[in-house]
Tab-separated table of C-alpha atoms in Angstrom:
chain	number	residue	atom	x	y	z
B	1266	UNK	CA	105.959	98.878	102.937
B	1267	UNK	CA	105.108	97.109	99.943
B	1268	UNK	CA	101.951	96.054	98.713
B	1269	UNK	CA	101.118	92.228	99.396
B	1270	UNK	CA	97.734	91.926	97.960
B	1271	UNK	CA	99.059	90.173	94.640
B	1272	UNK	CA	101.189	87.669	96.777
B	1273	UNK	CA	98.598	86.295	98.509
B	1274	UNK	CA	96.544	85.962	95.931
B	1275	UNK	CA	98.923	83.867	93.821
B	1276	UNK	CA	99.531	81.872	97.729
B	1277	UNK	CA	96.103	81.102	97.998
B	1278	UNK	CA	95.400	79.757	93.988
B	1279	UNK	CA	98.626	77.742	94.760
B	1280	UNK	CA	97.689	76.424	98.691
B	1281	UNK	CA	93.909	75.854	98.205
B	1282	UNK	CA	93.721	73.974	101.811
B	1283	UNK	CA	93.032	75.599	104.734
B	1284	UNK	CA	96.339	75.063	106.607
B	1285	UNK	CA	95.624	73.407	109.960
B	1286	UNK	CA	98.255	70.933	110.796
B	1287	UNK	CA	97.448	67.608	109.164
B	1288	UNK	CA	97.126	64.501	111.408
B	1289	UNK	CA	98.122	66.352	115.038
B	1290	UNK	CA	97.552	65.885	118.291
B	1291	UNK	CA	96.210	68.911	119.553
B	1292	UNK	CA	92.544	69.091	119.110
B	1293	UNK	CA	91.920	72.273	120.546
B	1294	UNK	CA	94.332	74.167	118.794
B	1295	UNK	CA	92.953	72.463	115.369
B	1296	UNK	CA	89.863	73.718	116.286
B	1297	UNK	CA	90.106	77.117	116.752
B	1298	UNK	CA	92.789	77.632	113.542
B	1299	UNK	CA	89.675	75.731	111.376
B	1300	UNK	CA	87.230	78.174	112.911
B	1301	UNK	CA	89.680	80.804	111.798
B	1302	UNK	CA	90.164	82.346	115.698
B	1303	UNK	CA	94.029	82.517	114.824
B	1304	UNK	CA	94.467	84.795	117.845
B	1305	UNK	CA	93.131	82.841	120.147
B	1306	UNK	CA	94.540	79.918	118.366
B	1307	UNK	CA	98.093	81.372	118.594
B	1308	UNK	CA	97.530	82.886	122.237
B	1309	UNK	CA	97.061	78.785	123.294
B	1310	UNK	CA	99.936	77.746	121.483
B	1311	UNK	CA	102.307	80.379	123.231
B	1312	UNK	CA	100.571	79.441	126.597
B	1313	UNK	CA	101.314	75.715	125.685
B	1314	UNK	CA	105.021	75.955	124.888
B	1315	UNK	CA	105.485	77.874	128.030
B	1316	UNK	CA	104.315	74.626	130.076
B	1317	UNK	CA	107.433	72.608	130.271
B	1318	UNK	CA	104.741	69.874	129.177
B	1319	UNK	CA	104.666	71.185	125.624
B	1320	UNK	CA	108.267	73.418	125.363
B	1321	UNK	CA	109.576	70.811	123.103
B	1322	UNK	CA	106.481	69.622	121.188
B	1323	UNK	CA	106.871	71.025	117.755
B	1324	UNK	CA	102.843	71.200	117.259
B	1325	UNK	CA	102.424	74.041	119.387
B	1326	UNK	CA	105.284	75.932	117.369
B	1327	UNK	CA	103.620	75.195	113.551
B	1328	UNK	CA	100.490	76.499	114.881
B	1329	UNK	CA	102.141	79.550	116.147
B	1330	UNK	CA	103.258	80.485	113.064
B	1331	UNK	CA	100.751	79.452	110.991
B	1332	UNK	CA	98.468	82.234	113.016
B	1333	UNK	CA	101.496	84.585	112.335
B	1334	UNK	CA	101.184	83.845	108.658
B	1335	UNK	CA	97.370	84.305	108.795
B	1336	UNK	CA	97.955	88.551	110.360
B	1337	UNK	CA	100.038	88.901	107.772
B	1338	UNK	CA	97.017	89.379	105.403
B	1339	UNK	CA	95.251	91.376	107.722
B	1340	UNK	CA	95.948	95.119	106.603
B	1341	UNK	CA	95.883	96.793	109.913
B	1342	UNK	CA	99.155	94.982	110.710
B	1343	UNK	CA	101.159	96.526	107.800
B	1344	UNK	CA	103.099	98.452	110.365
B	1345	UNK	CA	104.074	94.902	111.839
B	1346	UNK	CA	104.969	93.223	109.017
B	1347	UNK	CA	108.600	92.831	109.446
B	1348	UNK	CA	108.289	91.538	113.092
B	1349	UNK	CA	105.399	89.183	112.253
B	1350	UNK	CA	107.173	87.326	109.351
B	1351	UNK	CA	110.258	86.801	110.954
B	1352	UNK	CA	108.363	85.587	114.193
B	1353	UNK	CA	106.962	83.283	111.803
B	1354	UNK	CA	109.977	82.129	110.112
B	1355	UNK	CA	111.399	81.691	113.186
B	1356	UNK	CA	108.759	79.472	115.045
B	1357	UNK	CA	108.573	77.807	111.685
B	1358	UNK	CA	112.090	76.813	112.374
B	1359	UNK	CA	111.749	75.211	115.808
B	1360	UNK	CA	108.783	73.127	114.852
B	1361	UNK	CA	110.815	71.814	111.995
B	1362	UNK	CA	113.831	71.096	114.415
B	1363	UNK	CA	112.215	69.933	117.911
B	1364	UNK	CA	109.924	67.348	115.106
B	1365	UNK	CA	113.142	66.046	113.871
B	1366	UNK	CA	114.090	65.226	117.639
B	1367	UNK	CA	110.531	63.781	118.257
B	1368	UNK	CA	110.901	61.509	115.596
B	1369	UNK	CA	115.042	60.633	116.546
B	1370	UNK	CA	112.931	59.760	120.301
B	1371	UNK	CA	110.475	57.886	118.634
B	1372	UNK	CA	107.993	60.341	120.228
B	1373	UNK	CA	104.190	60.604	118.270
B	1374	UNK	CA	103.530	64.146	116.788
B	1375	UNK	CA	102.563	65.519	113.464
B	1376	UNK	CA	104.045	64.227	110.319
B	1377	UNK	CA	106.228	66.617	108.401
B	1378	UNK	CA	105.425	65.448	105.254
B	1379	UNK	CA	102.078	65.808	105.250
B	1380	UNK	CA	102.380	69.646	106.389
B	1381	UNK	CA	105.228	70.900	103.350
B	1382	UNK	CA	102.508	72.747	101.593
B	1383	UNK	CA	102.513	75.554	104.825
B	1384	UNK	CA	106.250	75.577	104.948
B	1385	UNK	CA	106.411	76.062	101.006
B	1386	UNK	CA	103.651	78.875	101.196
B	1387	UNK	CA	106.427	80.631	104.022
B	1388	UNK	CA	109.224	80.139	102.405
B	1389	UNK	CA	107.978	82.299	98.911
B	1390	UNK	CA	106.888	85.091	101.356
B	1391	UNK	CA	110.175	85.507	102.884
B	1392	UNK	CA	111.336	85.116	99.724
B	1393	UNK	CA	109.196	87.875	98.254
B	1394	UNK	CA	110.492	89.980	101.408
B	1395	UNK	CA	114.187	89.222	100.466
B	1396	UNK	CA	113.644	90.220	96.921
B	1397	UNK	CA	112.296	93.420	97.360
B	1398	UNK	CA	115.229	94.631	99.690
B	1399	UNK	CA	116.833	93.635	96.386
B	1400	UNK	CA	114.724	95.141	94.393
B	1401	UNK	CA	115.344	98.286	96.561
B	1402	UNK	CA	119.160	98.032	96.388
B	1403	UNK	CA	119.363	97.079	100.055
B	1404	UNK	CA	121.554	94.209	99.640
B	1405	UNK	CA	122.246	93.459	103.343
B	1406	UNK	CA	118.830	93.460	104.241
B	1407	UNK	CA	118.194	91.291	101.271
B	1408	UNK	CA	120.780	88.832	102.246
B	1409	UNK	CA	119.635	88.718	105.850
B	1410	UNK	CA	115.625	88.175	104.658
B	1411	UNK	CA	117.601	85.163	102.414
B	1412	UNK	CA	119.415	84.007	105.664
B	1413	UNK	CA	116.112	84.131	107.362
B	1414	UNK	CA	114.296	82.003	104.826
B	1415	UNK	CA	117.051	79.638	104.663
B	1416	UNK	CA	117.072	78.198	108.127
B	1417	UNK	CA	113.571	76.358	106.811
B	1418	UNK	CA	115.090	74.961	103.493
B	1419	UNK	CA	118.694	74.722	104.372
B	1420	UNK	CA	118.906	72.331	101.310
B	1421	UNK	CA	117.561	74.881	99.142
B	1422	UNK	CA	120.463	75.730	96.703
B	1423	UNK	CA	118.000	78.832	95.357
B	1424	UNK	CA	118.169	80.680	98.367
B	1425	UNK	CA	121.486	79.543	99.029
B	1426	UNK	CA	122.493	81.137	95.828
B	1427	UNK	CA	120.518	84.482	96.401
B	1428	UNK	CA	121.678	84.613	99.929
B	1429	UNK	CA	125.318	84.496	99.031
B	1430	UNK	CA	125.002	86.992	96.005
B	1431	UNK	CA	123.511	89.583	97.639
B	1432	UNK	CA	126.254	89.009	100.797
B	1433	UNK	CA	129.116	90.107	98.218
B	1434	UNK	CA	127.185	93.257	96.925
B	1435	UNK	CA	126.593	94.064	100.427
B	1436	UNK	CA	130.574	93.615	100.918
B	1437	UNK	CA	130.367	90.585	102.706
B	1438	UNK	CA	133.014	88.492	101.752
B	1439	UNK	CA	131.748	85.184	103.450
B	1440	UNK	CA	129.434	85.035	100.316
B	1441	UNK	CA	132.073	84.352	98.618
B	1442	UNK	CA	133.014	81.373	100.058
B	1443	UNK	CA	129.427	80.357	99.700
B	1444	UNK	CA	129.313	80.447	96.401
B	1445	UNK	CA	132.662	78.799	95.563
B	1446	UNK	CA	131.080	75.702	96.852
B	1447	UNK	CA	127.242	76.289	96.047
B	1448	UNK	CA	127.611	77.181	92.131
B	1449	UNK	CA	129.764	73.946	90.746
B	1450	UNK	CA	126.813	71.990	92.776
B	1451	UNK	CA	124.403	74.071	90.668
B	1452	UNK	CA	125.763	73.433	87.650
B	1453	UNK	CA	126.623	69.676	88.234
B	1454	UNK	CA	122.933	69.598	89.271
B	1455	UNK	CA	121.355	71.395	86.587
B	1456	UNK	CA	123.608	69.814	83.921
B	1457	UNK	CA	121.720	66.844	82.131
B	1458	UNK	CA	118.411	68.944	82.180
B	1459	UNK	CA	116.435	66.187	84.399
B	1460	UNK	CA	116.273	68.419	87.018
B	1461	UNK	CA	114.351	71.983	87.157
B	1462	UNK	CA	114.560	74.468	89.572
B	1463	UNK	CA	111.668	74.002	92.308
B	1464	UNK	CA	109.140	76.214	92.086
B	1465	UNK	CA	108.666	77.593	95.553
B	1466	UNK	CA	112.081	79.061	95.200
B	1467	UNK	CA	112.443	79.948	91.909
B	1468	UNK	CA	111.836	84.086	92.823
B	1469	UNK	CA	115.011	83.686	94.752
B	1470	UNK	CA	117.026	81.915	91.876
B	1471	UNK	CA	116.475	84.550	89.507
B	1472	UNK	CA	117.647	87.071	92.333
B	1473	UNK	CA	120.821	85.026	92.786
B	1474	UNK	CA	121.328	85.356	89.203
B	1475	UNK	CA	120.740	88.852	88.765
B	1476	UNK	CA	122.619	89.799	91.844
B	1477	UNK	CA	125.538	87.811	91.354
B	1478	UNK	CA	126.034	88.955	87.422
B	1479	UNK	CA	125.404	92.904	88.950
B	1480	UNK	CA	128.635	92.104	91.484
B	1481	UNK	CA	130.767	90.697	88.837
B	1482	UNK	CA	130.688	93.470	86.622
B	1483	UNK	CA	130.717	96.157	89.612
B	1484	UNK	CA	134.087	94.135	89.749
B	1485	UNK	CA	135.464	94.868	86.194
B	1486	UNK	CA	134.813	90.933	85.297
B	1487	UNK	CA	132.255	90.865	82.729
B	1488	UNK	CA	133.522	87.723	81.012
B	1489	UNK	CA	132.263	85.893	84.565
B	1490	UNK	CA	129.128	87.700	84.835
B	1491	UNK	CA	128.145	86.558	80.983
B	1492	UNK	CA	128.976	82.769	81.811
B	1493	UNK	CA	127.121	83.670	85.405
B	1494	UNK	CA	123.975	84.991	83.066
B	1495	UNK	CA	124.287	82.700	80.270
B	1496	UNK	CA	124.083	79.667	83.111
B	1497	UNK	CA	120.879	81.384	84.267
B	1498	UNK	CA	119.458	82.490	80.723
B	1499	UNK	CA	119.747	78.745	79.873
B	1500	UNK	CA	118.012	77.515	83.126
B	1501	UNK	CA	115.047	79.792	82.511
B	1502	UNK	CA	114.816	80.677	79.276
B	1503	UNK	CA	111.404	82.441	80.074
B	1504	UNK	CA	112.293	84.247	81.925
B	1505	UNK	CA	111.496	87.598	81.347
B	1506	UNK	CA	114.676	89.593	84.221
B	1507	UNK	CA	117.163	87.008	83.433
B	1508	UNK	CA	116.590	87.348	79.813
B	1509	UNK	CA	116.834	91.240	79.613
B	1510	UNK	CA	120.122	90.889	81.660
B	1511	UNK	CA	121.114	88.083	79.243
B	1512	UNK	CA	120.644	90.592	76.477
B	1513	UNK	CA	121.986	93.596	78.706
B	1514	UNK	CA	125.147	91.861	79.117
B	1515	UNK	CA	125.617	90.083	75.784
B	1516	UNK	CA	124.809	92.945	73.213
Protein backbone atom coordinates (compact mmCIF):
# COMPACT_ATOMS: atom_id res chain seq x y z
CA UNK A 1 0.00 0.00 0.00
CA UNK A 2 1.06 3.37 -0.56
CA UNK A 3 2.45 5.75 1.67
CA UNK A 4 -0.15 8.42 3.05
CA UNK A 5 1.95 10.42 5.32
CA UNK A 6 2.33 13.40 2.70
CA UNK A 7 -1.55 13.40 2.10
CA UNK A 8 -2.46 14.06 5.31
CA UNK A 9 -0.21 16.43 5.88
CA UNK A 10 -1.26 18.64 2.96
CA UNK A 11 -5.28 17.60 4.50
CA UNK A 12 -4.53 18.92 7.67
CA UNK A 13 -2.61 22.56 6.45
CA UNK A 14 -5.76 22.73 4.19
CA UNK A 15 -8.71 21.57 7.03
CA UNK A 16 -7.21 23.31 10.13
CA UNK A 17 -10.63 22.57 12.20
CA UNK A 18 -11.11 19.76 14.09
CA UNK A 19 -14.01 18.14 12.17
CA UNK A 20 -16.91 17.52 14.56
CA UNK A 21 -20.16 18.16 12.88
CA UNK A 22 -20.99 21.85 13.07
CA UNK A 23 -24.31 22.90 14.71
CA UNK A 24 -25.78 19.04 15.45
CA UNK A 25 -27.89 17.56 17.56
CA UNK A 26 -26.13 14.89 19.09
CA UNK A 27 -24.22 16.01 22.05
CA UNK A 28 -22.76 12.92 23.02
CA UNK A 29 -21.41 11.93 19.91
CA UNK A 30 -19.82 15.65 19.59
CA UNK A 31 -18.28 14.98 22.62
CA UNK A 32 -16.44 12.10 22.34
CA UNK A 33 -15.20 12.95 18.41
CA UNK A 34 -13.80 16.52 20.22
CA UNK A 35 -12.14 14.41 22.89
CA UNK A 36 -10.72 12.47 19.99
CA UNK A 37 -12.35 8.81 21.34
CA UNK A 38 -13.29 8.18 17.54
CA UNK A 39 -13.87 4.53 18.43
CA UNK A 40 -16.05 4.94 20.88
CA UNK A 41 -17.44 7.84 19.04
CA UNK A 42 -18.10 5.66 15.93
CA UNK A 43 -19.15 2.46 18.07
CA UNK A 44 -22.33 5.01 19.33
CA UNK A 45 -23.07 6.12 16.04
CA UNK A 46 -23.41 2.45 14.61
CA UNK A 47 -25.42 1.57 17.83
CA UNK A 48 -27.61 4.71 17.06
CA UNK A 49 -28.49 4.03 13.42
CA UNK A 50 -29.39 0.56 14.39
CA UNK A 51 -32.33 2.05 16.67
CA UNK A 52 -35.08 2.61 14.23
CA UNK A 53 -35.07 6.04 16.27
CA UNK A 54 -31.95 7.24 14.49
CA UNK A 55 -31.81 4.77 11.05
CA UNK A 56 -32.65 7.74 9.03
CA UNK A 57 -30.95 10.62 10.89
CA UNK A 58 -28.03 11.56 8.76
CA UNK A 59 -25.94 12.80 12.01
CA UNK A 60 -25.23 9.50 13.17
CA UNK A 61 -23.90 8.55 9.54
CA UNK A 62 -21.30 11.87 9.20
CA UNK A 63 -19.98 10.92 12.46
CA UNK A 64 -19.44 7.43 11.38
CA UNK A 65 -17.36 8.31 8.83
CA UNK A 66 -15.70 11.01 10.09
CA UNK A 67 -14.19 8.31 12.82
CA UNK A 68 -13.47 6.16 9.66
CA UNK A 69 -11.52 9.03 8.21
CA UNK A 70 -9.72 9.62 11.55
CA UNK A 71 -8.15 5.34 11.44
CA UNK A 72 -7.15 6.10 8.34
CA UNK A 73 -4.10 7.99 9.78
CA UNK A 74 -3.51 5.56 12.27
CA UNK A 75 -0.63 3.26 10.81
CA UNK A 76 -1.57 0.01 12.33
CA UNK A 77 -4.62 0.00 10.03
CA UNK A 78 -2.61 0.08 6.74
CA UNK A 79 -3.75 -3.44 6.13
CA UNK A 80 -7.42 -1.94 6.30
CA UNK A 81 -7.13 0.79 4.29
CA UNK A 82 -9.16 -0.15 1.38
CA UNK A 83 -12.18 -1.32 3.53
CA UNK A 84 -12.00 1.73 5.84
CA UNK A 85 -12.14 4.41 3.04
CA UNK A 86 -14.77 3.00 1.18
CA UNK A 87 -16.82 2.44 4.50
CA UNK A 88 -16.26 5.99 4.76
CA UNK A 89 -17.21 7.08 1.41
CA UNK A 90 -20.01 5.15 1.70
CA UNK A 91 -21.55 6.39 5.09
CA UNK A 92 -20.46 9.72 3.76
CA UNK A 93 -23.01 9.11 1.12
CA UNK A 94 -26.08 8.31 3.22
CA UNK A 95 -25.62 11.24 5.51
CA UNK A 96 -25.54 13.42 2.47
CA UNK A 97 -28.78 11.67 1.08
CA UNK A 98 -31.07 10.85 4.28
CA UNK A 99 -30.06 15.10 5.13
CA UNK A 100 -31.48 15.96 1.84
CA UNK A 101 -34.78 14.03 2.92
CA UNK A 102 -34.64 15.68 6.44
CA UNK A 103 -34.62 18.90 5.01
CA UNK A 104 -37.51 17.87 1.95
CA UNK A 105 -39.57 16.80 5.68
CA UNK A 106 -38.74 19.88 7.17
CA UNK A 107 -37.09 17.73 9.89
CA UNK A 108 -34.11 19.75 12.23
CA UNK A 109 -30.58 18.18 11.78
CA UNK A 110 -27.18 19.43 10.89
CA UNK A 111 -26.68 21.91 8.18
CA UNK A 112 -24.80 20.71 5.15
CA UNK A 113 -23.27 23.71 4.42
CA UNK A 114 -21.64 24.34 7.30
CA UNK A 115 -19.95 20.70 7.26
CA UNK A 116 -18.40 20.85 3.20
CA UNK A 117 -14.95 21.27 4.56
CA UNK A 118 -15.13 17.20 5.89
CA UNK A 119 -16.74 16.11 2.69
CA UNK A 120 -14.01 18.10 0.60
CA UNK A 121 -11.14 16.62 2.85
CA UNK A 122 -12.90 12.85 1.66
CA UNK A 123 -13.37 13.45 -1.51
CA UNK A 124 -9.24 14.30 -2.31
CA UNK A 125 -8.48 11.02 -0.41
CA UNK A 126 -10.53 8.90 -2.56
CA UNK A 127 -9.29 10.80 -5.08
CA UNK A 128 -5.66 10.21 -4.16
CA UNK A 129 -6.79 6.37 -3.93
CA UNK A 130 -8.23 6.52 -7.54
CA UNK A 131 -5.12 8.07 -8.88
CA UNK A 132 -2.73 5.78 -7.76
CA UNK A 133 -4.61 2.67 -9.28
CA UNK A 134 -3.86 5.00 -12.20
CA UNK A 135 -0.74 5.65 -11.46
CA UNK A 136 -0.28 1.81 -11.21
CA UNK A 137 -1.92 1.09 -14.59
CA UNK A 138 -4.94 -0.49 -12.91
CA UNK A 139 -7.48 1.32 -14.77
CA UNK A 140 -10.58 -0.55 -13.51
CA UNK A 141 -9.73 -0.19 -10.10
CA UNK A 142 -9.03 3.41 -10.81
CA UNK A 143 -12.33 3.96 -12.38
CA UNK A 144 -14.20 2.16 -9.62
CA UNK A 145 -12.14 4.37 -6.67
CA UNK A 146 -13.54 7.45 -9.22
CA UNK A 147 -17.09 5.86 -9.12
CA UNK A 148 -16.71 5.61 -5.43
CA UNK A 149 -15.76 9.23 -4.91
CA UNK A 150 -18.36 10.36 -7.18
CA UNK A 151 -21.50 9.32 -5.39
CA UNK A 152 -20.43 12.44 -2.83
CA UNK A 153 -19.90 15.09 -5.65
CA UNK A 154 -22.10 13.77 -8.34
CA UNK A 155 -21.85 17.37 -9.81
CA UNK A 156 -18.25 17.14 -9.91
CA UNK A 157 -17.36 17.21 -13.69
CA UNK A 158 -13.45 16.37 -12.46
CA UNK A 159 -14.19 13.11 -11.30
CA UNK A 160 -16.73 12.67 -13.77
CA UNK A 161 -14.09 13.16 -16.34
CA UNK A 162 -11.43 10.84 -14.62
CA UNK A 163 -14.03 8.29 -13.93
CA UNK A 164 -15.06 7.95 -17.52
CA UNK A 165 -11.38 8.01 -18.93
CA UNK A 166 -10.08 5.47 -17.06
CA UNK A 167 -13.58 3.25 -17.86
CA UNK A 168 -12.42 3.23 -21.69
CA UNK A 169 -8.74 2.18 -20.91
CA UNK A 170 -10.15 -0.39 -18.76
CA UNK A 171 -12.41 -1.42 -21.95
CA UNK A 172 -15.44 -0.19 -20.64
CA UNK A 173 -17.32 1.25 -23.23
CA UNK A 174 -20.04 3.02 -21.02
CA UNK A 175 -17.21 5.66 -20.52
CA UNK A 176 -17.69 6.50 -23.59
CA UNK A 177 -20.95 7.60 -23.45
CA UNK A 178 -19.91 9.53 -20.42
CA UNK A 179 -17.73 11.50 -21.93
CA UNK A 180 -19.68 12.35 -25.11
CA UNK A 181 -21.88 14.30 -22.85
CA UNK A 182 -19.39 15.38 -19.95
CA UNK A 183 -16.50 17.00 -22.25
CA UNK A 184 -18.66 19.68 -24.52
CA UNK A 185 -20.00 20.70 -20.80
CA UNK A 186 -16.30 21.07 -19.91
CA UNK A 187 -15.39 23.02 -22.51
CA UNK A 188 -18.59 25.24 -22.65
CA UNK A 189 -17.76 25.65 -18.93
CA UNK A 190 -14.24 26.37 -19.02
CA UNK A 191 -14.55 28.57 -22.14
CA UNK A 192 -14.60 32.38 -21.11
CA UNK A 193 -11.87 31.67 -18.39
CA UNK A 194 -14.26 32.91 -15.36
CA UNK A 195 -14.37 29.69 -14.13
CA UNK A 196 -11.31 27.45 -12.70
CA UNK A 197 -11.27 24.07 -11.91
CA UNK A 198 -12.10 23.53 -8.03
CA UNK A 199 -9.45 22.69 -6.13
CA UNK A 200 -10.52 19.67 -4.14
CA UNK A 201 -10.75 17.88 -7.41
CA UNK A 202 -8.25 19.12 -9.40
CA UNK A 203 -5.84 15.64 -8.78
CA UNK A 204 -8.63 13.91 -10.57
CA UNK A 205 -8.83 16.45 -13.57
CA UNK A 206 -5.38 16.06 -14.46
CA UNK A 207 -5.98 12.15 -14.32
CA UNK A 208 -8.92 12.55 -16.69
CA UNK A 209 -6.67 14.35 -18.90
CA UNK A 210 -3.85 12.16 -18.90
CA UNK A 211 -5.93 9.08 -19.12
CA UNK A 212 -8.15 10.08 -21.72
CA UNK A 213 -5.13 11.49 -24.16
CA UNK A 214 -3.23 7.77 -23.21
CA UNK A 215 -6.68 5.97 -24.72
CA UNK A 216 -6.83 8.06 -27.74
CA UNK A 217 -3.58 7.35 -28.98
CA UNK A 218 -3.70 3.52 -27.78
CA UNK A 219 -6.52 4.05 -30.48
CA UNK A 220 -4.37 5.29 -33.46
CA UNK A 221 -6.14 8.95 -33.00
CA UNK A 222 -3.51 11.25 -32.02
CA UNK A 223 -5.03 14.30 -33.69
CA UNK A 224 -7.94 13.85 -30.71
CA UNK A 225 -5.62 13.17 -28.01
CA UNK A 226 -3.55 16.63 -28.93
CA UNK A 227 -6.91 18.73 -28.93
CA UNK A 228 -7.80 16.37 -25.64
CA UNK A 229 -4.16 17.65 -24.16
CA UNK A 230 -4.04 20.98 -25.59
CA UNK A 231 -7.74 21.57 -23.78
CA UNK A 232 -6.01 20.44 -20.57
CA UNK A 233 -2.46 22.15 -21.15
CA UNK A 234 -4.52 25.39 -21.50
CA UNK A 235 -6.65 24.79 -18.31
CA UNK A 236 -3.53 24.26 -16.22
CA UNK A 237 -0.83 25.63 -17.67
CA UNK A 238 1.25 24.74 -14.46
CA UNK A 239 0.91 22.02 -14.49
CA UNK A 240 3.81 20.08 -14.36
CA UNK A 241 2.01 15.99 -15.89
CA UNK A 242 -0.23 17.74 -18.22
CA UNK A 243 2.50 19.84 -19.51
CA UNK A 244 5.09 16.99 -20.15
CA UNK A 245 2.21 15.13 -21.99
CA UNK A 246 1.47 18.43 -23.79
CA UNK A 247 5.05 18.36 -24.93
CA UNK A 248 5.07 14.40 -25.27
CA UNK A 249 2.36 14.60 -27.68
CA UNK A 250 3.09 17.83 -29.55
CA UNK A 251 6.92 17.48 -30.34
Amino acid sequence: MKKITVLFFCITVLFQANGQVIDGLHDKLFDQYLLGKYGDCHDRAQRMIANDKYKYDPEPYLYISMCLVKLLEDPNQIDEYDNILKDALKFSEKSKKYNVKALKKEITTFPMDENLDFFDELIMIGVDEAQYHFNEDKFSKSASWFKKVGKIAPDDDNIQFAMAANMLLSRNMEGQKIMNVLLPEMKKKYSNGDEVPSEVSRDALVVGFLAYSKYLVDKGESAKAIEIITFGHELMPDNRKVSMKFEDLTK
